[in-house]
PDB file of C-alpha atoms in Angstrom:
ATOM      1  CA  MET I 509      -7.665  82.824  13.560  1.00  0.00           C
ATOM      2  CA  SER I 510      -7.317  79.994  16.527  1.00  0.00           C
ATOM      3  CA  LYS I 511     -10.072  79.584  18.967  1.00  0.00           C
ATOM      4  CA  SER I 512      -9.148  82.450  22.189  1.00  0.00           C
ATOM      5  CA  LEU I 513      -8.093  79.629  25.003  1.00  0.00           C
ATOM      6  CA  LEU I 514     -10.857  81.081  26.514  1.00  0.00           C
ATOM      7  CA  GLU I 515     -13.476  79.318  24.716  1.00  0.00           C
ATOM      8  CA  PHE I 516     -12.144  76.008  25.498  1.00  0.00           C
ATOM      9  CA  LYS I 517     -13.835  73.188  28.486  1.00  0.00           C
ATOM     10  CA  TYR I 518     -10.547  70.119  27.954  1.00  0.00           C
ATOM     11  CA  MET I 519      -7.315  70.270  27.723  1.00  0.00           C
ATOM     12  CA  THR I 520      -5.900  67.281  26.367  1.00  0.00           C
ATOM     13  CA  PHE I 521      -2.062  65.951  26.529  1.00  0.00           C
ATOM     14  CA  ASP I 522      -0.170  64.434  25.833  1.00  0.00           C
ATOM     15  CA  VAL I 523       2.614  63.510  28.423  1.00  0.00           C
ATOM     16  CA  VAL I 524       5.867  61.783  27.632  1.00  0.00           C
ATOM     17  CA  GLY I 525       8.067  64.633  26.440  1.00  0.00           C
ATOM     18  CA  THR I 526       5.309  67.139  27.315  1.00  0.00           C
ATOM     19  CA  LEU I 527       4.971  67.558  31.483  1.00  0.00           C
ATOM     20  CA  ILE I 528       7.789  63.915  31.819  1.00  0.00           C
ATOM     21  CA  ASP I 529      11.356  64.512  30.853  1.00  0.00           C
ATOM     22  CA  PHE I 530      12.004  60.753  29.364  1.00  0.00           C
ATOM     23  CA  GLU I 531      15.088  62.319  27.037  1.00  0.00           C
ATOM     24  CA  GLY I 532      16.674  63.580  30.562  1.00  0.00           C
ATOM     25  CA  GLY I 533      15.546  60.450  32.632  1.00  0.00           C
ATOM     26  CA  LEU I 534      17.061  58.381  30.042  1.00  0.00           C
ATOM     27  CA  LYS I 535      20.230  59.918  29.527  1.00  0.00           C
ATOM     28  CA  ALA I 536      20.686  59.613  32.565  1.00  0.00           C
ATOM     29  CA  CYS I 537      20.133  56.305  32.702  1.00  0.00           C
ATOM     30  CA  LEU I 538      22.680  55.410  30.538  1.00  0.00           C
ATOM     31  CA  ALA I 539      25.366  57.172  31.669  1.00  0.00           C
ATOM     32  CA  GLU I 540      25.009  55.989  34.736  1.00  0.00           C
ATOM     33  CA  ILE I 541      24.961  52.191  32.995  1.00  0.00           C
ATOM     34  CA  ALA I 542      28.042  54.144  31.522  1.00  0.00           C
ATOM     35  CA  ALA I 543      29.645  55.671  34.364  1.00  0.00           C
ATOM     36  CA  GLU I 544      28.554  51.872  36.126  1.00  0.00           C
ATOM     37  CA  THR I 545      30.981  49.967  33.498  1.00  0.00           C
ATOM     38  CA  GLY I 546      34.125  51.951  32.614  1.00  0.00           C
ATOM     39  CA  ASN I 547      32.880  53.304  29.118  1.00  0.00           C
ATOM     40  CA  GLU I 548      31.577  57.275  28.734  1.00  0.00           C
ATOM     41  CA  ILE I 549      28.366  58.530  26.200  1.00  0.00           C
ATOM     42  CA  ASP I 550      27.525  60.997  23.848  1.00  0.00           C
ATOM     43  CA  GLY I 551      23.299  61.912  25.485  1.00  0.00           C
ATOM     44  CA  GLU I 552      22.451  63.102  21.426  1.00  0.00           C
ATOM     45  CA  ARG I 553      23.097  59.983  19.919  1.00  0.00           C
ATOM     46  CA  ALA I 554      21.725  58.395  22.392  1.00  0.00           C
ATOM     47  CA  LEU I 555      18.780  59.434  21.360  1.00  0.00           C
ATOM     48  CA  SER I 556      18.775  59.065  18.109  1.00  0.00           C
ATOM     49  CA  LEU I 557      19.845  55.113  18.182  1.00  0.00           C
ATOM     50  CA  TYR I 558      16.531  55.269  20.576  1.00  0.00           C
ATOM     51  CA  ARG I 559      15.094  56.817  17.811  1.00  0.00           C
ATOM     52  CA  GLU I 560      15.968  54.645  15.182  1.00  0.00           C
ATOM     53  CA  ALA I 561      15.561  51.530  17.244  1.00  0.00           C
ATOM     54  CA  ARG I 562      12.480  52.172  19.738  1.00  0.00           C
ATOM     55  CA  TYR I 563      10.509  52.768  16.153  1.00  0.00           C
ATOM     56  CA  SER I 564      10.845  49.919  14.585  1.00  0.00           C
ATOM     57  CA  GLY I 565       7.744  47.203  13.464  1.00  0.00           C
ATOM     58  CA  ASN I 566       9.050  44.607  16.026  1.00  0.00           C
ATOM     59  CA  ALA I 567       7.954  47.295  19.150  1.00  0.00           C
ATOM     60  CA  ASP I 568       6.313  46.620  22.285  1.00  0.00           C
ATOM     61  CA  LEU I 569       3.796  48.716  24.488  1.00  0.00           C
ATOM     62  CA  PHE I 570       6.466  51.453  26.406  1.00  0.00           C
ATOM     63  CA  PRO I 571       7.940  51.468  28.432  1.00  0.00           C
ATOM     64  CA  ASP I 572       8.333  47.503  28.436  1.00  0.00           C
ATOM     65  CA  ASP I 573       9.497  48.494  25.368  1.00  0.00           C
ATOM     66  CA  LEU I 574      12.815  49.623  26.551  1.00  0.00           C
ATOM     67  CA  VAL I 575      14.203  46.401  27.472  1.00  0.00           C
ATOM     68  CA  ARG I 576      14.275  45.095  23.430  1.00  0.00           C
ATOM     69  CA  VAL I 577      14.819  49.123  22.444  1.00  0.00           C
ATOM     70  CA  TYR I 578      18.508  48.250  24.690  1.00  0.00           C
ATOM     71  CA  LEU I 579      20.318  45.807  23.455  1.00  0.00           C
ATOM     72  CA  ALA I 580      19.789  46.696  19.984  1.00  0.00           C
ATOM     73  CA  ILE I 581      21.932  49.981  20.779  1.00  0.00           C
ATOM     74  CA  SER I 582      24.181  48.756  23.634  1.00  0.00           C
ATOM     75  CA  PRO I 583      25.923  47.766  20.941  1.00  0.00           C
ATOM     76  CA  LYS I 584      27.050  50.672  19.380  1.00  0.00           C
ATOM     77  CA  LEU I 585      27.004  53.478  22.618  1.00  0.00           C
ATOM     78  CA  GLY I 586      29.554  51.219  23.586  1.00  0.00           C
ATOM     79  CA  LEU I 587      27.634  49.401  27.303  1.00  0.00           C
ATOM     80  CA  PRO I 588      27.077  45.372  28.175  1.00  0.00           C
ATOM     81  CA  VAL I 589      24.097  44.140  26.199  1.00  0.00           C
ATOM     82  CA  ASP I 590      22.647  42.728  29.539  1.00  0.00           C
ATOM     83  CA  ARG I 591      19.002  42.502  29.458  1.00  0.00           C
ATOM     84  CA  ASN I 592      19.193  43.048  33.374  1.00  0.00           C
ATOM     85  CA  TYR I 593      20.340  46.918  32.172  1.00  0.00           C
ATOM     86  CA  GLY I 594      17.682  46.494  29.385  1.00  0.00           C
ATOM     87  CA  GLU I 595      14.741  46.083  32.757  1.00  0.00           C
ATOM     88  CA  ARG I 596      17.044  48.802  34.011  1.00  0.00           C
ATOM     89  CA  LEU I 597      16.922  51.349  31.815  1.00  0.00           C
ATOM     90  CA  ARG I 598      13.002  49.614  31.732  1.00  0.00           C
ATOM     91  CA  ASP I 599      12.397  50.905  35.143  1.00  0.00           C
ATOM     92  CA  SER I 600      13.743  54.417  35.160  1.00  0.00           C
ATOM     93  CA  ALA I 601      10.188  55.594  33.365  1.00  0.00           C
ATOM     94  CA  LYS I 602       9.200  55.531  37.276  1.00  0.00           C
ATOM     95  CA  SER I 603      11.275  58.006  38.484  1.00  0.00           C
ATOM     96  CA  TRP I 604      11.500  60.855  35.726  1.00  0.00           C
ATOM     97  CA  LYS I 605      11.125  63.784  36.804  1.00  0.00           C
ATOM     98  CA  GLY I 606       8.591  66.218  35.638  1.00  0.00           C
ATOM     99  CA  PHE I 607       9.945  69.363  33.279  1.00  0.00           C
ATOM    100  CA  ALA I 608       9.953  72.398  36.280  1.00  0.00           C
ATOM    101  CA  ASP I 609       6.895  73.796  34.494  1.00  0.00           C
ATOM    102  CA  SER I 610       5.099  70.394  33.973  1.00  0.00           C
ATOM    103  CA  ALA I 611       3.497  70.255  37.896  1.00  0.00           C
ATOM    104  CA  ALA I 612       2.648  74.044  38.401  1.00  0.00           C
ATOM    105  CA  ALA I 613       1.322  74.226  34.998  1.00  0.00           C
ATOM    106  CA  LEU I 614      -0.721  72.165  35.907  1.00  0.00           C
ATOM    107  CA  ALA I 615      -2.675  72.938  38.024  1.00  0.00           C
ATOM    108  CA  SER I 616      -2.852  76.143  37.050  1.00  0.00           C
ATOM    109  CA  LEU I 617      -4.813  75.081  34.214  1.00  0.00           C
ATOM    110  CA  ALA I 618      -7.264  72.300  36.951  1.00  0.00           C
ATOM    111  CA  LYS I 619      -8.973  75.483  37.858  1.00  0.00           C
ATOM    112  CA  ASN I 620     -10.753  76.491  34.358  1.00  0.00           C
ATOM    113  CA  TYR I 621     -10.482  73.425  32.093  1.00  0.00           C
ATOM    114  CA  ARG I 622     -10.965  69.433  32.389  1.00  0.00           C
ATOM    115  CA  LEU I 623      -8.064  68.099  31.709  1.00  0.00           C
ATOM    116  CA  VAL I 624      -7.316  64.737  30.198  1.00  0.00           C
ATOM    117  CA  ALA I 625      -4.445  62.684  29.630  1.00  0.00           C
ATOM    118  CA  MET I 626      -3.139  61.495  26.539  1.00  0.00           C
ATOM    119  CA  THR I 627      -0.154  59.004  26.823  1.00  0.00           C
ATOM    120  CA  ASN I 628       1.616  56.264  24.476  1.00  0.00           C
ATOM    121  CA  ALA I 629       2.899  54.959  27.342  1.00  0.00           C
ATOM    122  CA  ARG I 630       1.001  52.339  29.217  1.00  0.00           C
ATOM    123  CA  ARG I 631      -0.664  52.474  32.932  1.00  0.00           C
ATOM    124  CA  TRP I 632       1.309  51.060  35.501  1.00  0.00           C
ATOM    125  CA  ALA I 633       3.774  53.777  33.998  1.00  0.00           C
ATOM    126  CA  PHE I 634       1.794  56.529  33.780  1.00  0.00           C
ATOM    127  CA  ALA I 635       0.466  55.994  37.452  1.00  0.00           C
ATOM    128  CA  PHE I 636       4.691  56.937  38.343  1.00  0.00           C
ATOM    129  CA  PHE I 637       4.154  60.289  36.264  1.00  0.00           C
ATOM    130  CA  GLU I 638       0.561  61.509  36.911  1.00  0.00           C
ATOM    131  CA  LYS I 639       2.320  61.632  40.100  1.00  0.00           C
ATOM    132  CA  GLU I 640       4.571  63.377  39.848  1.00  0.00           C
ATOM    133  CA  LEU I 641       2.734  65.664  38.430  1.00  0.00           C
ATOM    134  CA  GLY I 642       0.261  66.037  41.157  1.00  0.00           C
ATOM    135  CA  ASN I 643      -2.627  64.220  39.510  1.00  0.00           C
ATOM    136  CA  PRO I 644      -4.015  67.194  38.281  1.00  0.00           C
ATOM    137  CA  PHE I 645      -5.892  64.895  35.731  1.00  0.00           C
ATOM    138  CA  HIS I 646      -9.949  64.564  34.704  1.00  0.00           C
ATOM    139  CA  ALA I 647      -9.074  61.763  33.003  1.00  0.00           C
ATOM    140  CA  ALA I 648      -6.280  59.500  31.846  1.00  0.00           C
ATOM    141  CA  PHE I 649      -6.304  57.133  28.018  1.00  0.00           C
ATOM    142  CA  THR I 650      -3.151  55.113  28.274  1.00  0.00           C
ATOM    143  CA  ALA I 651      -2.592  52.350  25.406  1.00  0.00           C
ATOM    144  CA  ASP I 652      -3.139  49.790  27.804  1.00  0.00           C
ATOM    145  CA  ASP I 653      -7.126  52.398  27.919  1.00  0.00           C
ATOM    146  CA  THR I 654      -7.393  52.420  23.571  1.00  0.00           C
ATOM    147  CA  GLY I 655      -5.954  48.931  22.115  1.00  0.00           C
ATOM    148  CA  THR I 656      -3.044  51.309  20.340  1.00  0.00           C
ATOM    149  CA  GLU I 657      -1.409  54.725  19.749  1.00  0.00           C
ATOM    150  CA  LYS I 658      -0.417  58.204  19.684  1.00  0.00           C
ATOM    151  CA  PRO I 659      -1.048  58.914  16.028  1.00  0.00           C
ATOM    152  CA  ASP I 660      -3.219  56.419  15.881  1.00  0.00           C
ATOM    153  CA  PRO I 661      -6.552  57.532  14.905  1.00  0.00           C
ATOM    154  CA  ALA I 662      -8.398  55.509  17.181  1.00  0.00           C
ATOM    155  CA  PHE I 663      -6.595  57.084  20.121  1.00  0.00           C
ATOM    156  CA  PHE I 664      -8.213  60.145  19.675  1.00  0.00           C
ATOM    157  CA  GLU I 665     -11.595  58.522  18.629  1.00  0.00           C
ATOM    158  CA  LYS I 666     -11.786  56.908  21.815  1.00  0.00           C
ATOM    159  CA  VAL I 667     -11.611  60.239  24.306  1.00  0.00           C
ATOM    160  CA  PHE I 668     -13.789  62.270  21.749  1.00  0.00           C
ATOM    161  CA  GLY I 669     -16.596  59.171  22.614  1.00  0.00           C
ATOM    162  CA  TYR I 670     -16.089  59.844  27.131  1.00  0.00           C
ATOM    163  CA  ILE I 671     -15.964  63.539  26.404  1.00  0.00           C
ATOM    164  CA  ALA I 672     -19.252  62.765  24.858  1.00  0.00           C
ATOM    165  CA  SER I 673     -20.613  61.244  27.538  1.00  0.00           C
ATOM    166  CA  GLU I 674     -19.646  64.104  29.257  1.00  0.00           C
ATOM    167  CA  GLY I 675     -21.964  66.373  27.181  1.00  0.00           C
ATOM    168  CA  HIS I 676     -18.602  68.085  24.808  1.00  0.00           C
ATOM    169  CA  SER I 677     -16.990  67.800  21.782  1.00  0.00           C
ATOM    170  CA  LYS I 678     -14.348  67.575  20.298  1.00  0.00           C
ATOM    171  CA  ASP I 679     -14.480  71.247  19.514  1.00  0.00           C
ATOM    172  CA  ASP I 680     -14.086  71.658  22.891  1.00  0.00           C
ATOM    173  CA  ILE I 681     -10.843  70.412  23.120  1.00  0.00           C
ATOM    174  CA  LEU I 682      -7.655  72.560  23.153  1.00  0.00           C
ATOM    175  CA  HIS I 683      -4.498  69.303  22.348  1.00  0.00           C
ATOM    176  CA  VAL I 684      -1.563  69.996  24.346  1.00  0.00           C
ATOM    177  CA  ALA I 685       1.863  68.358  22.720  1.00  0.00           C
ATOM    178  CA  GLN I 686       5.524  68.387  22.024  1.00  0.00           C
ATOM    179  CA  SER I 687       5.127  65.460  19.610  1.00  0.00           C
ATOM    180  CA  GLN I 688       4.644  66.885  15.875  1.00  0.00           C
ATOM    181  CA  TYR I 689       4.431  63.212  14.472  1.00  0.00           C
ATOM    182  CA  HIS I 690       2.487  62.006  17.582  1.00  0.00           C
ATOM    183  CA  ASP I 691       0.160  64.588  18.240  1.00  0.00           C
ATOM    184  CA  ILE I 692       0.328  68.251  16.424  1.00  0.00           C
ATOM    185  CA  GLY I 693      -0.088  66.082  12.959  1.00  0.00           C
ATOM    186  CA  ILE I 694      -2.858  63.740  13.889  1.00  0.00           C
ATOM    187  CA  SER I 695      -4.761  66.284  16.061  1.00  0.00           C
ATOM    188  CA  ARG I 696      -4.710  69.356  12.388  1.00  0.00           C
ATOM    189  CA  LYS I 697      -5.847  66.197  10.790  1.00  0.00           C
ATOM    190  CA  LEU I 698      -9.227  65.819  12.875  1.00  0.00           C
ATOM    191  CA  GLY I 699      -9.333  69.221  13.591  1.00  0.00           C
ATOM    192  CA  LEU I 700      -8.909  69.557  16.821  1.00  0.00           C
ATOM    193  CA  THR I 701      -7.630  73.641  18.117  1.00  0.00           C
ATOM    194  CA  ASN I 702      -4.586  71.906  18.580  1.00  0.00           C
ATOM    195  CA  CYS I 703      -1.087  73.868  21.034  1.00  0.00           C
ATOM    196  CA  TRP I 704       2.733  72.872  20.253  1.00  0.00           C
ATOM    197  CA  ILE I 705       5.036  72.625  23.369  1.00  0.00           C
ATOM    198  CA  GLU I 706       8.250  73.374  21.624  1.00  0.00           C
ATOM    199  CA  ARG I 707      10.673  71.495  24.809  1.00  0.00           C
ATOM    200  CA  ARG I 708      12.927  70.570  21.939  1.00  0.00           C
ATOM    201  CA  HIS I 709      13.092  75.168  20.879  1.00  0.00           C
ATOM    202  CA  ASP I 710      17.097  75.563  22.015  1.00  0.00           C
ATOM    203  CA  GLN I 711      18.157  72.541  20.839  1.00  0.00           C
ATOM    204  CA  LYS I 712      18.284  71.030  16.867  1.00  0.00           C
ATOM    205  CA  GLY I 713      16.937  67.553  16.121  1.00  0.00           C
ATOM    206  CA  TYR I 714      13.496  66.304  17.136  1.00  0.00           C
ATOM    207  CA  GLY I 715      16.145  63.618  20.064  1.00  0.00           C
ATOM    208  CA  GLY I 716      13.871  61.322  21.443  1.00  0.00           C
ATOM    209  CA  THR I 717      10.857  61.702  19.213  1.00  0.00           C
ATOM    210  CA  ILE I 718      10.403  61.222  15.146  1.00  0.00           C
ATOM    211  CA  GLU I 719      10.425  63.203  13.122  1.00  0.00           C
ATOM    212  CA  PRO I 720       7.586  63.647  11.026  1.00  0.00           C
ATOM    213  CA  ALA I 721       6.646  63.848   7.467  1.00  0.00           C
ATOM    214  CA  GLU I 722       5.765  67.644   7.345  1.00  0.00           C
ATOM    215  CA  PHE I 723       5.468  70.130  10.439  1.00  0.00           C
ATOM    216  CA  THR I 724       2.147  71.592  11.093  1.00  0.00           C
ATOM    217  CA  THR I 725       1.831  74.175  11.794  1.00  0.00           C
ATOM    218  CA  PRO I 726       0.140  74.794  15.231  1.00  0.00           C
ATOM    219  CA  ASP I 727      -2.864  77.232  16.554  1.00  0.00           C
ATOM    220  CA  TYR I 728      -0.511  77.929  19.711  1.00  0.00           C
ATOM    221  CA  HIS I 729       3.201  77.937  20.529  1.00  0.00           C
ATOM    222  CA  PHE I 730       4.823  77.912  22.983  1.00  0.00           C
ATOM    223  CA  THR I 731       8.307  77.102  24.621  1.00  0.00           C
ATOM    224  CA  SER I 732       6.677  75.960  27.418  1.00  0.00           C
ATOM    225  CA  MET I 733       3.736  75.050  29.164  1.00  0.00           C
ATOM    226  CA  ALA I 734       4.091  77.812  32.152  1.00  0.00           C
ATOM    227  CA  GLY I 735       3.739  79.950  28.524  1.00  0.00           C
ATOM    228  CA  LEU I 736       0.538  78.442  28.051  1.00  0.00           C
ATOM    229  CA  SER I 737      -0.131  78.989  31.496  1.00  0.00           C
ATOM    230  CA  ALA I 738       0.587  82.443  31.895  1.00  0.00           C
ATOM    231  CA  ALA I 739      -1.322  82.912  28.077  1.00  0.00           C
ATOM    232  CA  VAL I 740      -4.440  81.752  29.640  1.00  0.00           C
ATOM    233  CA  ALA I 741      -4.081  84.245  32.777  1.00  0.00           C
ATOM    234  CA  ALA I 742      -3.550  86.866  31.614  1.00  0.00           C
ATOM    235  CA  ALA I 743      -6.911  86.016  28.662  1.00  0.00           C
ATOM    236  CA  ARG I 744      -9.138  85.947  31.721  1.00  0.00           C
ATOM    237  CA  ALA I 745      -7.734  88.393  33.549  1.00  0.00           C
TER     238      ALA I 745
END
């Protein structure tokens, strides 16, 4: 049986895809480029091509890598192969929106837990994400801070070390994320209690996130951050 939501002291969060709507941001920017150049794109196909290009062996840190990704996928989408558009896609991260429920849910959860961001994005991009989310985090770890990306266990170990410095352990953590590949599977292997936010519950496939080799049944499962926040409120009532 999963631990009670009342037992945790920390909630660690994936950011891009769980709290920030990166798929919507990518599709919107690519659609704008298409419209300006007399083209149209299929958003889901664009995400599929993005996923294939993003998870190649020569990938750079995110979202800097979006320049390379754009140059790789633009011919297949009928878009101009132009580095300036790639830089525009990268810079669009500065204006990506949080999901409609993210900021309010985080503000509510921050009343009872220490919230820690764990993002594969670089620190410069996280600064915009954090502001969009209302600056709710007690601490934050980015790819720049850890020198690696999830699902590398070393990323999680960096966070465990920080929490240990505050006198706690991974047993005090509920890890919250939408990516089965980057977060849910590895968090299970590392002994964390996890919570899957299934953002694409009403859509087919994994969108812009790599498909896991195997599905991991989470300890907690919601289709929104609002669902998690409501469950915590109910447990505390």
